PDB file of C-alpha atoms in Angstrom:
ATOM      1  CA  UNK A   1     163.472 102.445  91.506  1.00  0.00           C
ATOM      2  CA  UNK A   2     160.853 104.372  89.642  1.00  0.00           C
ATOM      3  CA  UNK A   3     160.119 102.917  85.663  1.00  0.00           C
ATOM      4  CA  UNK A   4     158.624 104.890  82.842  1.00  0.00           C
ATOM      5  CA  UNK A   5     155.579 103.159  81.856  1.00  0.00           C
ATOM      6  CA  UNK A   6     156.799 101.971  78.702  1.00  0.00           C
ATOM      7  CA  UNK A   7     159.344 100.121  80.720  1.00  0.00           C
ATOM      8  CA  UNK A   8     156.578  98.589  83.613  1.00  0.00           C
ATOM      9  CA  UNK A   9     158.252  95.213  83.350  1.00  0.00           C
ATOM     10  CA  UNK A  10     160.837  95.808  84.900  1.00  0.00           C
ATOM     11  CA  UNK A  11     159.110  97.292  88.053  1.00  0.00           C
ATOM     12  CA  UNK A  12     158.840  94.003  90.651  1.00  0.00           C
ATOM     13  CA  UNK A  13     155.983  95.611  92.449  1.00  0.00           C
ATOM     14  CA  UNK A  14     153.569  95.125  89.177  1.00  0.00           C
ATOM     15  CA  UNK A  15     153.993  91.618  89.504  1.00  0.00           C
ATOM     16  CA  UNK A  16     152.421  88.783  91.900  1.00  0.00           C
ATOM     17  CA  UNK A  17     155.699  87.521  93.854  1.00  0.00           C
ATOM     18  CA  UNK A  18     159.419  89.205  93.957  1.00  0.00           C
ATOM     19  CA  UNK A  19     159.998  85.539  93.002  1.00  0.00           C
ATOM     20  CA  UNK A  20     158.249  85.600  89.676  1.00  0.00           C
ATOM     21  CA  UNK A  21     159.305  88.902  88.694  1.00  0.00           C
ATOM     22  CA  UNK A  22     162.784  87.957  89.246  1.00  0.00           C
ATOM     23  CA  UNK A  23     162.648  85.396  86.727  1.00  0.00           C
ATOM     24  CA  UNK A  24     160.736  86.902  84.026  1.00  0.00           C
ATOM     25  CA  UNK A  25     162.902  90.158  84.476  1.00  0.00           C
ATOM     26  CA  UNK A  26     166.212  87.989  83.873  1.00  0.00           C
ATOM     27  CA  UNK A  27     163.980  85.736  80.929  1.00  0.00           C
ATOM     28  CA  UNK A  28     163.683  89.337  79.436  1.00  0.00           C
ATOM     29  CA  UNK A  29     167.169  90.365  79.731  1.00  0.00           C
ATOM     30  CA  UNK A  30     168.052  86.866  78.284  1.00  0.00           C
ATOM     31  CA  UNK A  31     165.947  87.152  75.212  1.00  0.00           C
ATOM     32  CA  UNK A  32     166.917  90.917  74.653  1.00  0.00           C
ATOM     33  CA  UNK A  33     170.379  90.142  74.735  1.00  0.00           C
ATOM     34  CA  UNK A  34     170.619  87.170  72.840  1.00  0.00           C
ATOM     35  CA  UNK A  35     167.847  87.786  70.374  1.00  0.00           C
ATOM     36  CA  UNK A  36     169.477  89.562  67.120  1.00  0.00           C
ATOM     37  CA  UNK A  37     165.978  90.106  65.727  1.00  0.00           C
ATOM     38  CA  UNK A  38     166.203  93.894  63.751  1.00  0.00           C
ATOM     39  CA  UNK A  39     163.585  95.345  66.604  1.00  0.00           C
ATOM     40  CA  UNK A  40     165.967  94.544  68.991  1.00  0.00           C
ATOM     41  CA  UNK A  41     169.222  95.615  67.040  1.00  0.00           C
ATOM     42  CA  UNK A  42     167.197  99.305  67.069  1.00  0.00           C
ATOM     43  CA  UNK A  43     167.078  99.775  70.603  1.00  0.00           C
ATOM     44  CA  UNK A  44     170.722  98.271  71.218  1.00  0.00           C
ATOM     45  CA  UNK A  45     172.478 100.581  69.027  1.00  0.00           C
ATOM     46  CA  UNK A  46     169.981 103.689  69.046  1.00  0.00           C
ATOM     47  CA  UNK A  47     168.358 103.764  72.010  1.00  0.00           C
ATOM     48  CA  UNK A  48     171.123 102.662  74.254  1.00  0.00           C
ATOM     49  CA  UNK A  49     169.666  99.185  75.296  1.00  0.00           C
ATOM     50  CA  UNK A  50     165.836 101.685  76.042  1.00  0.00           C
ATOM     51  CA  UNK A  51     163.209  98.752  75.491  1.00  0.00           C
ATOM     52  CA  UNK A  52     160.067  99.514  75.797  1.00  0.00           C
ATOM     53  CA  UNK A  53     157.095  97.006  76.084  1.00  0.00           C
ATOM     54  CA  UNK A  54     155.675  96.968  72.772  1.00  0.00           C
ATOM     55  CA  UNK A  55     158.849  96.300  71.111  1.00  0.00           C
ATOM     56  CA  UNK A  56     159.328  93.796  73.613  1.00  0.00           C
ATOM     57  CA  UNK A  57     156.104  91.740  73.403  1.00  0.00           C
ATOM     58  CA  UNK A  58     156.821  91.836  69.467  1.00  0.00           C
ATOM     59  CA  UNK A  59     159.512  89.109  70.118  1.00  0.00           C
ATOM     60  CA  UNK A  60     158.278  86.952  73.185  1.00  0.00           C
ATOM     61  CA  UNK A  61     156.788  83.370  71.881  1.00  0.00           C
ATOM     62  CA  UNK A  62     152.806  83.314  72.513  1.00  0.00           C
ATOM     63  CA  UNK A  63     153.993  81.030  76.434  1.00  0.00           C
ATOM     64  CA  UNK A  64     155.850  83.701  77.206  1.00  0.00           C
ATOM     65  CA  UNK A  65     153.143  85.946  76.730  1.00  0.00           C
ATOM     66  CA  UNK A  66     150.928  84.375  78.602  1.00  0.00           C
ATOM     67  CA  UNK A  67     152.587  84.035  81.585  1.00  0.00           C
ATOM     68  CA  UNK A  68     153.971  87.662  81.771  1.00  0.00           C
ATOM     69  CA  UNK A  69     150.064  88.166  82.045  1.00  0.00           C
ATOM     70  CA  UNK A  70     149.220  85.660  83.996  1.00  0.00           C
ATOM     71  CA  UNK A  71     152.157  86.803  87.139  1.00  0.00           C
ATOM     72  CA  UNK A  72     151.113  90.409  86.760  1.00  0.00           C
ATOM     73  CA  UNK A  73     148.904  91.390  89.745  1.00  0.00           C
ATOM     74  CA  UNK A  74     145.871  91.111  89.722  1.00  0.00           C
ATOM     75  CA  UNK A  75     145.124  94.998  89.977  1.00  0.00           C
ATOM     76  CA  UNK A  76     147.279  95.680  87.013  1.00  0.00           C
ATOM     77  CA  UNK A  77     145.652  92.456  84.759  1.00  0.00           C
ATOM     78  CA  UNK A  78     141.909  93.929  85.660  1.00  0.00           C
ATOM     79  CA  UNK A  79     142.792  97.582  84.524  1.00  0.00           C
ATOM     80  CA  UNK A  80     144.433  95.770  81.397  1.00  0.00           C
ATOM     81  CA  UNK A  81     141.542  93.781  80.127  1.00  0.00           C
ATOM     82  CA  UNK A  82     139.253  96.798  80.530  1.00  0.00           C
ATOM     83  CA  UNK A  83     141.185  99.017  78.489  1.00  0.00           C
ATOM     84  CA  UNK A  84     141.465  96.391  75.884  1.00  0.00           C
ATOM     85  CA  UNK A  85     137.128  95.585  76.189  1.00  0.00           C
ATOM     86  CA  UNK A  86     135.874  98.660  78.203  1.00  0.00           C
ATOM     87  CA  UNK A  87     132.039  96.940  77.224  1.00  0.00           C
ATOM     88  CA  UNK A  88     132.157  93.718  79.333  1.00  0.00           C
ATOM     89  CA  UNK A  89     133.669  93.658  82.615  1.00  0.00           C
ATOM     90  CA  UNK A  90     132.988  89.922  82.634  1.00  0.00           C
ATOM     91  CA  UNK A  91     136.691  89.924  80.529  1.00  0.00           C
ATOM     92  CA  UNK A  92     138.676  90.796  84.105  1.00  0.00           C
ATOM     93  CA  UNK A  93     137.401  87.369  85.545  1.00  0.00           C
ATOM     94  CA  UNK A  94     137.415  85.480  82.562  1.00  0.00           C
ATOM     95  CA  UNK A  95     141.209  86.078  80.964  1.00  0.00           C
ATOM     96  CA  UNK A  96     143.457  83.703  83.008  1.00  0.00           C
ATOM     97  CA  UNK A  97     141.322  80.889  81.978  1.00  0.00           C
ATOM     98  CA  UNK A  98     141.608  82.637  77.936  1.00  0.00           C
ATOM     99  CA  UNK A  99     144.753  82.516  77.737  1.00  0.00           C
ATOM    100  CA  UNK A 100     145.540  78.868  79.865  1.00  0.00           C
ATOM    101  CA  UNK A 101     143.163  77.690  76.166  1.00  0.00           C
ATOM    102  CA  UNK A 102     145.223  79.955  74.043  1.00  0.00           C
ATOM    103  CA  UNK A 103     148.326  78.290  75.327  1.00  0.00           C
ATOM    104  CA  UNK A 104     147.187  74.723  74.723  1.00  0.00           C
ATOM    105  CA  UNK A 105     145.545  74.795  71.052  1.00  0.00           C
ATOM    106  CA  UNK A 106     148.652  76.562  70.139  1.00  0.00           C
ATOM    107  CA  UNK A 107     150.634  73.927  71.679  1.00  0.00           C
ATOM    108  CA  UNK A 108     148.558  71.155  69.974  1.00  0.00           C
ATOM    109  CA  UNK A 109     148.509  72.666  66.876  1.00  0.00           C
ATOM    110  CA  UNK A 110     152.587  73.257  66.908  1.00  0.00           C
ATOM    111  CA  UNK A 111     153.186  69.521  67.648  1.00  0.00           C
ATOM    112  CA  UNK A 112     150.480  67.563  65.807  1.00  0.00           C
ATOM    113  CA  UNK A 113     148.791  67.047  68.534  1.00  0.00           C
ATOM    114  CA  UNK A 114     145.230  65.124  67.940  1.00  0.00           C
ATOM    115  CA  UNK A 115     142.222  67.640  68.590  1.00  0.00           C
ATOM    116  CA  UNK A 116     139.449  65.455  67.808  1.00  0.00           C
ATOM    117  CA  UNK A 117     137.879  63.977  70.814  1.00  0.00           C
ATOM    118  CA  UNK A 118     140.526  65.701  73.123  1.00  0.00           C
ATOM    119  CA  UNK A 119     139.534  67.595  75.845  1.00  0.00           C
ATOM    120  CA  UNK A 120     141.381  70.017  77.842  1.00  0.00           C
ATOM    121  CA  UNK A 121     141.748  69.892  81.902  1.00  0.00           C
ATOM    122  CA  UNK A 122     140.242  73.459  82.757  1.00  0.00           C
ATOM    123  CA  UNK A 123     137.481  74.935  81.173  1.00  0.00           C
ATOM    124  CA  UNK A 124     137.305  78.470  80.637  1.00  0.00           C
ATOM    125  CA  UNK A 125     135.015  80.682  81.985  1.00  0.00           C
ATOM    126  CA  UNK A 126     131.494  81.229  79.701  1.00  0.00           C
ATOM    127  CA  UNK A 127     129.720  84.772  80.078  1.00  0.00           C
ATOM    128  CA  UNK A 128     126.729  84.585  81.711  1.00  0.00           C
ATOM    129  CA  UNK A 129     125.153  86.198  79.364  1.00  0.00           C
ATOM    130  CA  UNK A 130     126.072  84.262  76.086  1.00  0.00           C
ATOM    131  CA  UNK A 131     125.440  80.946  77.964  1.00  0.00           C
ATOM    132  CA  UNK A 132     122.444  80.507  76.296  1.00  0.00           C
ATOM    133  CA  UNK A 133     123.328  81.345  72.707  1.00  0.00           C
ATOM    134  CA  UNK A 134     126.297  79.145  72.714  1.00  0.00           C
ATOM    135  CA  UNK A 135     125.433  76.439  75.025  1.00  0.00           C
ATOM    136  CA  UNK A 136     121.548  76.268  74.116  1.00  0.00           C
ATOM    137  CA  UNK A 137     121.441  72.018  74.969  1.00  0.00           C
ATOM    138  CA  UNK A 138     120.446  71.715  78.593  1.00  0.00           C
ATOM    139  CA  UNK A 139     122.748  70.461  80.840  1.00  0.00           C
ATOM    140  CA  UNK A 140     126.156  70.013  78.285  1.00  0.00           C
ATOM    141  CA  UNK A 141     127.690  73.414  79.089  1.00  0.00           C
ATOM    142  CA  UNK A 142     130.910  71.937  81.522  1.00  0.00           C
ATOM    143  CA  UNK A 143     131.540  69.192  78.555  1.00  0.00           C
ATOM    144  CA  UNK A 144     131.119  71.127  75.439  1.00  0.00           C
ATOM    145  CA  UNK A 145     133.230  73.870  76.667  1.00  0.00           C
ATOM    146  CA  UNK A 146     136.223  71.185  77.350  1.00  0.00           C
ATOM    147  CA  UNK A 147     136.471  70.300  73.753  1.00  0.00           C
ATOM    148  CA  UNK A 148     137.747  72.591  70.604  1.00  0.00           C
ATOM    149  CA  UNK A 149     134.248  74.077  70.643  1.00  0.00           C
ATOM    150  CA  UNK A 150     135.141  76.103  74.021  1.00  0.00           C
ATOM    151  CA  UNK A 151     138.577  76.736  72.514  1.00  0.00           C
ATOM    152  CA  UNK A 152     136.631  78.660  69.686  1.00  0.00           C
ATOM    153  CA  UNK A 153     134.048  80.104  72.124  1.00  0.00           C
ATOM    154  CA  UNK A 154     137.403  82.016  73.536  1.00  0.00           C
ATOM    155  CA  UNK A 155     138.755  82.657  69.910  1.00  0.00           C
ATOM    156  CA  UNK A 156     135.965  84.346  68.499  1.00  0.00           C
ATOM    157  CA  UNK A 157     135.643  86.506  71.945  1.00  0.00           C
ATOM    158  CA  UNK A 158     138.841  87.597  71.772  1.00  0.00           C
ATOM    159  CA  UNK A 159     138.511  88.990  68.221  1.00  0.00           C
ATOM    160  CA  UNK A 160     135.442  90.700  68.257  1.00  0.00           C
ATOM    161  CA  UNK A 161     135.807  93.538  70.778  1.00  0.00           C
ATOM    162  CA  UNK A 162     139.356  94.250  69.395  1.00  0.00           C
ATOM    163  CA  UNK A 163     139.809  94.244  65.564  1.00  0.00           C
ATOM    164  CA  UNK A 164     136.806  93.988  62.984  1.00  0.00           C
ATOM    165  CA  UNK A 165     139.034  93.725  59.998  1.00  0.00           C
ATOM    166  CA  UNK A 166     139.600  90.156  61.640  1.00  0.00           C
ATOM    167  CA  UNK A 167     135.948  89.491  61.005  1.00  0.00           C
ATOM    168  CA  UNK A 168     136.505  87.763  57.584  1.00  0.00           C
ATOM    169  CA  UNK A 169     138.979  85.937  58.205  1.00  0.00           C
ATOM    170  CA  UNK A 170     137.045  84.379  61.137  1.00  0.00           C
ATOM    171  CA  UNK A 171     134.207  84.072  59.248  1.00  0.00           C
ATOM    172  CA  UNK A 172     136.244  82.156  56.788  1.00  0.00           C
ATOM    173  CA  UNK A 173     137.803  79.950  58.503  1.00  0.00           C
ATOM    174  CA  UNK A 174     134.488  78.587  60.053  1.00  0.00           C
ATOM    175  CA  UNK A 175     133.539  78.194  56.365  1.00  0.00           C
ATOM    176  CA  UNK A 176     136.280  76.246  55.882  1.00  0.00           C
ATOM    177  CA  UNK A 177     135.909  73.941  58.584  1.00  0.00           C
ATOM    178  CA  UNK A 178     132.403  73.477  58.298  1.00  0.00           C
ATOM    179  CA  UNK A 179     133.077  72.225  54.542  1.00  0.00           C
ATOM    180  CA  UNK A 180     135.847  69.892  55.361  1.00  0.00           C
ATOM    181  CA  UNK A 181     133.241  68.855  58.401  1.00  0.00           C
ATOM    182  CA  UNK A 182     130.990  68.137  55.905  1.00  0.00           C
ATOM    183  CA  UNK A 183     132.750  66.027  53.355  1.00  0.00           C
ATOM    184  CA  UNK A 184     133.534  63.578  56.189  1.00  0.00           C
ATOM    185  CA  UNK A 185     130.979  61.717  57.156  1.00  0.00           C
ATOM    186  CA  UNK A 186     133.004  59.841  60.188  1.00  0.00           C
ATOM    187  CA  UNK A 187     133.038  63.038  61.960  1.00  0.00           C
ATOM    188  CA  UNK A 188     130.629  63.678  64.830  1.00  0.00           C
ATOM    189  CA  UNK A 189     130.395  66.808  66.045  1.00  0.00           C
ATOM    190  CA  UNK A 190     130.264  65.799  70.143  1.00  0.00           C
ATOM    191  CA  UNK A 191     133.765  64.995  69.301  1.00  0.00           C
ATOM    192  CA  UNK A 192     134.716  68.305  69.104  1.00  0.00           C
ATOM    193  CA  UNK A 193     131.980  69.376  71.598  1.00  0.00           C
ATOM    194  CA  UNK A 194     129.929  71.122  69.086  1.00  0.00           C
ATOM    195  CA  UNK A 195     126.033  71.712  69.076  1.00  0.00           C
ATOM    196  CA  UNK A 196     123.853  71.171  66.139  1.00  0.00           C
ATOM    197  CA  UNK A 197     123.855  74.866  65.103  1.00  0.00           C
ATOM    198  CA  UNK A 198     128.018  75.752  66.129  1.00  0.00           C
ATOM    199  CA  UNK A 199     128.449  77.330  62.694  1.00  0.00           C
ATOM    200  CA  UNK A 200     125.415  79.646  62.762  1.00  0.00           C
ATOM    201  CA  UNK A 201     126.048  80.565  66.647  1.00  0.00           C
ATOM    202  CA  UNK A 202     129.966  80.733  65.627  1.00  0.00           C
ATOM    203  CA  UNK A 203     130.228  83.347  62.975  1.00  0.00           C
ATOM    204  CA  UNK A 204     130.198  86.851  63.537  1.00  0.00           C
ATOM    205  CA  UNK A 205     127.743  88.908  62.339  1.00  0.00           C
ATOM    206  CA  UNK A 206     128.797  91.946  60.681  1.00  0.00           C
ATOM    207  CA  UNK A 207     125.697  94.145  61.167  1.00  0.00           C
ATOM    208  CA  UNK A 208     123.667  93.930  64.425  1.00  0.00           C
ATOM    209  CA  UNK A 209     126.841  91.416  66.055  1.00  0.00           C
ATOM    210  CA  UNK A 210     127.170  93.780  69.409  1.00  0.00           C
ATOM    211  CA  UNK A 211     123.552  93.431  70.291  1.00  0.00           C
ATOM    212  CA  UNK A 212     122.415  89.982  68.743  1.00  0.00           C
ATOM    213  CA  UNK A 213     125.209  87.672  69.033  1.00  0.00           C
ATOM    214  CA  UNK A 214     127.721  87.921  71.617  1.00  0.00           C
TER     215      UNK A 214
END
């Protein structure tokens, strides 16, 4: 069966395996039928249940979105990643790890889990050309990126090429974080994986971020 591009999520050929395709499509159908949101009601009542992918993603949980992206065929994942981040081909090889970080920290925050001194069981892939900027201390990259610092690296690089309007929000978040940490003398920045100049490294410079702060 042929599907319009707006309903590509129904095409089993776009997934890594038939099992994952079946599981995800069944979950999507269940969500669409049982979720009484304004968005879904509109497509039930006015579009004869024709649901485009952009409307579907508005109602999926972060975990469901991550699972969908990670289980599509690598060819389509690469095409999607390059369309989002056309200036840096390294995103294609890093995206799965970035999404895992998003999922883990979303769950930690949602469930009130401890972040201080906590490490993830996998590490995000660091872009080659950014290693010396973000990990200036020799021999500690593999450890630092397992802590919160690795997650902040991921968040920044997911934002930096997407929407400049988010830059001020990101910088405000970092300022608030630094202010709170400065008020607590017991905090050891190593338990967050932070290098000494973490704030200056992670902040986004509005004017020249593309040349100097990637």
